[in-house]
Coordinates of C-alpha atoms in Angstrom, one line a residue:
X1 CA 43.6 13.4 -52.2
X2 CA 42.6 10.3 -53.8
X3 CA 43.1 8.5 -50.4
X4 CA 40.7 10.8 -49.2
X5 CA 38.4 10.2 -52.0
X6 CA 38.6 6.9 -51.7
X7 CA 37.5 6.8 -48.3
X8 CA 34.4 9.0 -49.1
X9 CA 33.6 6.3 -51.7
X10 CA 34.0 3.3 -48.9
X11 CA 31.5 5.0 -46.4
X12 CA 29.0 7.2 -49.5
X13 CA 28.8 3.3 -51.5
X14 CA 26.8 1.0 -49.0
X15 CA 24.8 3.9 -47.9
X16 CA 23.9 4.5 -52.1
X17 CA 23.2 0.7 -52.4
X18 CA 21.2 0.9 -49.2
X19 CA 18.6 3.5 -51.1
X20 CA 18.6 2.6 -54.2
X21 CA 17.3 -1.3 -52.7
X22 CA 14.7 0.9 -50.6
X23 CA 13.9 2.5 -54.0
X24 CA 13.5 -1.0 -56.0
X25 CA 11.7 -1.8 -53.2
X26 CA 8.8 0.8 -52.9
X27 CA 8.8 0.1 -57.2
X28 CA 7.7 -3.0 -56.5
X29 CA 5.3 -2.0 -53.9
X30 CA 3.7 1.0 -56.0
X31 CA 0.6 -1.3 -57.2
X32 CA -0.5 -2.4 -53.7
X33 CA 0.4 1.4 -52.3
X34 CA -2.0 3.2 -55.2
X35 CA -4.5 0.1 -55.3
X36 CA -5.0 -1.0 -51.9
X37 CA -8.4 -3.1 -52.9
X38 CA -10.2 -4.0 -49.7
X39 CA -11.1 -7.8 -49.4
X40 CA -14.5 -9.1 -50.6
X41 CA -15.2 -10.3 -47.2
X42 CA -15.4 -6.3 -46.1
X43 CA -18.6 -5.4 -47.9
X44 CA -22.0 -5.7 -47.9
X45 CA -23.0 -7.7 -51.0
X46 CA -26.6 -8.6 -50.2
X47 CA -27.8 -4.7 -48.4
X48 CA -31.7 -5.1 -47.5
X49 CA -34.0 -2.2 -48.3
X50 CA -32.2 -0.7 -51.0
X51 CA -33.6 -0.8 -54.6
X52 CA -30.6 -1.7 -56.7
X53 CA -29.1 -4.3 -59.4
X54 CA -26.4 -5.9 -60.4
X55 CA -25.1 -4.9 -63.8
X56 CA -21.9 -6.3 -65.6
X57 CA -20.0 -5.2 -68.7
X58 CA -16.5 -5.1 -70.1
X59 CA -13.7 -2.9 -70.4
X60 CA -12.1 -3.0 -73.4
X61 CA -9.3 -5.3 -73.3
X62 CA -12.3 -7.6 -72.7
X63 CA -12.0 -7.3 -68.5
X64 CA -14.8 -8.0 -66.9
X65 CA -16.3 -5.7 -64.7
X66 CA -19.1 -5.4 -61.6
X67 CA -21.0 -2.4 -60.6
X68 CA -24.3 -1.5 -59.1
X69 CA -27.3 0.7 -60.9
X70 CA -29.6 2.2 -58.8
X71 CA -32.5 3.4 -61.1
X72 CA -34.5 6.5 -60.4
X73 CA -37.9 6.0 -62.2
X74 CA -37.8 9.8 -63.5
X75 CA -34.3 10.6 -63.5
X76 CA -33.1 14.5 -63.8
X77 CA -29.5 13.4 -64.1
X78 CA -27.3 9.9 -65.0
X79 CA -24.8 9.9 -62.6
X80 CA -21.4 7.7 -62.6
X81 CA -20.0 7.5 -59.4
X82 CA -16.1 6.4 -59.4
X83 CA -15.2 5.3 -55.6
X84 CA -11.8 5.8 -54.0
X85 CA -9.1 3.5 -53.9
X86 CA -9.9 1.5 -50.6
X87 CA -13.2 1.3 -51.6
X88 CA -15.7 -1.6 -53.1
X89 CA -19.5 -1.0 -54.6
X90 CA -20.8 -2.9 -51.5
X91 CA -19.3 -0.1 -49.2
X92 CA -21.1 2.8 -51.1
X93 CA -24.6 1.5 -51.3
X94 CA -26.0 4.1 -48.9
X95 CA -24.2 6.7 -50.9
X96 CA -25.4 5.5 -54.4
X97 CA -29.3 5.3 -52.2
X98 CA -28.8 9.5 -51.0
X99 CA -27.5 10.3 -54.4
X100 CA -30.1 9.0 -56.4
X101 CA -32.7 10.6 -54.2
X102 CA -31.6 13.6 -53.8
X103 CA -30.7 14.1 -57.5
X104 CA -33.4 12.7 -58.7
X105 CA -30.7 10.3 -60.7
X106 CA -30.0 7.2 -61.7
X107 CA -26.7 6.9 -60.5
X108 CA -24.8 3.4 -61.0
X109 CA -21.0 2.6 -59.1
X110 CA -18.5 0.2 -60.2
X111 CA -15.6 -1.5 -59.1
X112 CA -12.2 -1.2 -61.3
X113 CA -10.6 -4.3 -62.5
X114 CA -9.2 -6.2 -59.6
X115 CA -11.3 -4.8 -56.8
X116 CA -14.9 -6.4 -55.3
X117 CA -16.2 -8.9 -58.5
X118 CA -14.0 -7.3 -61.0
X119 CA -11.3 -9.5 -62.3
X120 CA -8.0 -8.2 -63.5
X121 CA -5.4 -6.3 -61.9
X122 CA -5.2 -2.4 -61.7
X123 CA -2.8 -0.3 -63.3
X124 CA -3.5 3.2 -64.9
X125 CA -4.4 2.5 -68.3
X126 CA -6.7 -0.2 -67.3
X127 CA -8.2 1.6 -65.0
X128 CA -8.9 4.9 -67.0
X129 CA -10.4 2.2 -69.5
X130 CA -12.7 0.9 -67.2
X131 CA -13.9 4.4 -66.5
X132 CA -14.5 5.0 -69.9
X133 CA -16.1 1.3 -70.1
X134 CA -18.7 2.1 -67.1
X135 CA -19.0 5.9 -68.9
X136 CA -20.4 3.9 -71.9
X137 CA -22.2 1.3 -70.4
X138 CA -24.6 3.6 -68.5
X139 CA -24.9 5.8 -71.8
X140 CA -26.4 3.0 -73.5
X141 CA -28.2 1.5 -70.2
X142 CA -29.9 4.7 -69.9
X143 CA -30.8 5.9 -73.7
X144 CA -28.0 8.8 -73.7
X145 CA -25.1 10.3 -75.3
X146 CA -21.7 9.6 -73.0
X147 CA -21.5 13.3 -72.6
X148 CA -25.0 13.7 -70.8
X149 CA -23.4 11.5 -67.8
X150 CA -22.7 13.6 -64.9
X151 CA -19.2 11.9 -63.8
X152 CA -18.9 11.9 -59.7
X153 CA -15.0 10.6 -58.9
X154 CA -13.9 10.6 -55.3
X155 CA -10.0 10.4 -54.4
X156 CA -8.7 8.3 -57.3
X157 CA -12.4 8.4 -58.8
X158 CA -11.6 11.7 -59.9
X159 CA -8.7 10.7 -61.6
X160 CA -10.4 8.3 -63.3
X161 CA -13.3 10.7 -63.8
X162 CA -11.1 12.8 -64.9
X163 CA -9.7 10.9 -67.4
X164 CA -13.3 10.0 -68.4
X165 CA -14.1 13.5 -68.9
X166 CA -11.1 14.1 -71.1
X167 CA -12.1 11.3 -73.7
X168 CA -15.8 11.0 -74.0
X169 CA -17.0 14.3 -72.5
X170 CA -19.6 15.0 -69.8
X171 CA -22.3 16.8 -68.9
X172 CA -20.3 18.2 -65.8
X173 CA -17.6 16.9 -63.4
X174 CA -18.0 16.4 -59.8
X175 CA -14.6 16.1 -57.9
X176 CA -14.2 15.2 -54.2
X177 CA -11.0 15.0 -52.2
X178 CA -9.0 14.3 -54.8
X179 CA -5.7 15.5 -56.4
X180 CA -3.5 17.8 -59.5
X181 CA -1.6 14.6 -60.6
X182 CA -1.2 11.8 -58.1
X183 CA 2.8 11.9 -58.9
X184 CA 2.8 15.3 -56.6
X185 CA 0.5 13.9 -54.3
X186 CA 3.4 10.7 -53.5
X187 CA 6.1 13.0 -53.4
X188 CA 4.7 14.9 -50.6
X189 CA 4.5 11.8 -48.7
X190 CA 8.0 10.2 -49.9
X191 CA 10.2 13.1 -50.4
X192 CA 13.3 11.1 -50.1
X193 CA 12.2 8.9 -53.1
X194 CA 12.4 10.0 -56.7
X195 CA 8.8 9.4 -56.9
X196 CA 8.3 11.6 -60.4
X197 CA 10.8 9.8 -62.0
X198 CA 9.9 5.9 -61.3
X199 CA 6.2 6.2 -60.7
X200 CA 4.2 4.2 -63.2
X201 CA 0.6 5.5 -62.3
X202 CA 0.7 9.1 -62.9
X203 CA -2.9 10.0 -62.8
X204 CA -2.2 14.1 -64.4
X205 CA -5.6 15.3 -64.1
X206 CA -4.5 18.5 -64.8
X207 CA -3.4 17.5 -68.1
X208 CA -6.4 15.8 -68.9
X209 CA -9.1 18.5 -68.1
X210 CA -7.4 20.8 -69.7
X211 CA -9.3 18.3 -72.9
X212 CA -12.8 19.5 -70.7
X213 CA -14.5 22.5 -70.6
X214 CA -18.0 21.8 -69.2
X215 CA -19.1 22.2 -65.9
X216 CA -17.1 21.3 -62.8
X217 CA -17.9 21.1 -59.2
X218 CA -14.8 20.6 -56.5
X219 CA -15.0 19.8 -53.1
X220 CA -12.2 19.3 -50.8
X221 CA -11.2 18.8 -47.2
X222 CA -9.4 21.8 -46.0
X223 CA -7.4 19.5 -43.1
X224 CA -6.8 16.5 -45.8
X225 CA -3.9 14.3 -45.0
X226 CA -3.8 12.5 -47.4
X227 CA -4.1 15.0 -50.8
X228 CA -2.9 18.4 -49.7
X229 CA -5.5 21.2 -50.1
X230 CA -3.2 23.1 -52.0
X231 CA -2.9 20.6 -54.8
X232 CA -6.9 20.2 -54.8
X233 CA -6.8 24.2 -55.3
X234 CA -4.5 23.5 -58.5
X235 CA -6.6 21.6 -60.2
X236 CA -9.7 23.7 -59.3
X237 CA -7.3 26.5 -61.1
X238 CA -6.2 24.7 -63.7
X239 CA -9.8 24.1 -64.8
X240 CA -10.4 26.2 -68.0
X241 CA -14.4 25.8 -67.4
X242 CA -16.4 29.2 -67.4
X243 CA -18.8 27.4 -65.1
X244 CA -16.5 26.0 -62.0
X245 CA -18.0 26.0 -58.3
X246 CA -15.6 25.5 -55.3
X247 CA -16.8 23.8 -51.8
X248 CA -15.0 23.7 -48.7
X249 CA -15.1 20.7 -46.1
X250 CA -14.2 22.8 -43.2
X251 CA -11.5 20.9 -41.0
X252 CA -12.7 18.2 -43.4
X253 CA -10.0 15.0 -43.8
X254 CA -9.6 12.6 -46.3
X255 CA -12.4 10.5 -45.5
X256 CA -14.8 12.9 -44.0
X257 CA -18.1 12.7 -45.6
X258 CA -19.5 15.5 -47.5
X259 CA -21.9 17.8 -45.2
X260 CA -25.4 18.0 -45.3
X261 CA -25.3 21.3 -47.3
X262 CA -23.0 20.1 -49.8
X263 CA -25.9 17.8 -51.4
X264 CA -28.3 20.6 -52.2
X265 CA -25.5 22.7 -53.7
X266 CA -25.0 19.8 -55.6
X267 CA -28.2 19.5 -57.0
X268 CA -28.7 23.3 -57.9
X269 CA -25.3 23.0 -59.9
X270 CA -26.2 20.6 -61.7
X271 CA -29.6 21.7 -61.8
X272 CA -28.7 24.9 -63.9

């Protein structure tokens, strides 16, 4: 018997030492997996024809932090948009241009520590912190309470809108393609890895909404391949709001844009 255990323990112990290097491994990787920041180079810092400025503030470990206002001159709404996590500001600029017009909003968008002109690097805290940061910045830019800004987050923009939300309070909560609590969302995608035990950025945004009960506006793709639609439908049903709307993005994937419709739908919920 122990011959034969011993045996077991020659073939089962390289095999163990293989995974658990693959596991120290993808720990190591985890930063440039959740914050793949596109390179400067990628964007369009200098867009012609769109009326927008440059605004900078800091988070408040003292990072310092870039983002773009685009100023509507009677606004209805004060909108912060918080981009996904392979985005910069100078990929959105067409986006922050429909938004503002269609809203009638000022809406500004800003890059988290480490990605476009930010400096830092990204982690969770710092991140939610600059969310918080760009929440209050635009408050006082604008001549409002935090909790009058309509917080947009796409992908990881809605955990850090999210997060936002939870703290400071909003005047609702628009959500696109993004997830429960990003921990799930890996272990979908790495189910051979014990994802909910070694992951550092955690992003729960079930747990912090559960802080918000104002208006909130979900929209998800219903072929996403990247954040299952059925964790997107958690969230949504986590939400204790009395004032919730759902939108589907028929056969929509990760990065499918929202439809035409979606923008008046947005405007009448927020409009209410």
């Amino acid at each position: 018997m122990y011959a034969m255990l011993g045996r077991t323990w020659r073939v089962v112990r390289p095999l163990l030492m293989a995974y658990l290097i693959v596991v120290l491994i993808m720990t190591f990787l985890e930063t440039w997996l959740v914050y793949p920041a596109p390179q400067l180079s990628t964007g369009n810092w200098q867009p012609e024809g769109f009326n927008h400025q440059d605004v900078w503030f800091d988070s408040a470990d003292g990072t310092r932090l870039h983002g773009w206002l685009f100023e509507h001159p009677s606004p209805q709404h004060i909108v912060l948009y918080c981009h996904g996590n392979g985005e910069l500001v100078a990929h959105n600029v067409r986006l922050m241009s429909r938004l503002r017009d269609e809203l009638d909003a000022t809406v500004m968008v800003f890059d988290y520590r480490g990605y476009g002109n930010s400096v830092g690097k990204p982690h969770e805290a710092g991140v939610v912190a600059d969310g918080i940061a760009a929440q209050k910045h635009l408050a006082e830019q604008a001549g409002v309470e935090p909790d009058e800004i309509v917080l947009m987050g796409r992908s990881l923009g809605g955990g850090v809108a999210a997060a936002a939300a939870a703290k400071l309070g909003a005047k609702a909560v628009v959500l696109q393609s993004t997830f429960a609590c990003m921990v799930d969302t890996a272990a979908v995608h790495y189910p051979w890895l014990p994802v909910r035990l070694v992951m550092r950025n955690r992003y729960d945004s079930v747990a912090r909404l559960a802080d918000y009960d104002g208006p909130v506006l979900q929209s998800h793709g219903t072929s996403d391949e990247v954040i299952p639609y059925s964790q997107a439908q958690l969230l949504f049903k986590s939400v204790k709001s009395d004032r919730k709307l759902w939108y589907d993005v028929p056969d929509g994937l990760h990065n499918t844009p929202q439809p035409d419709d979606y923008y008046p739908k947005l405007r009448e919920f927020l409009d209410f």
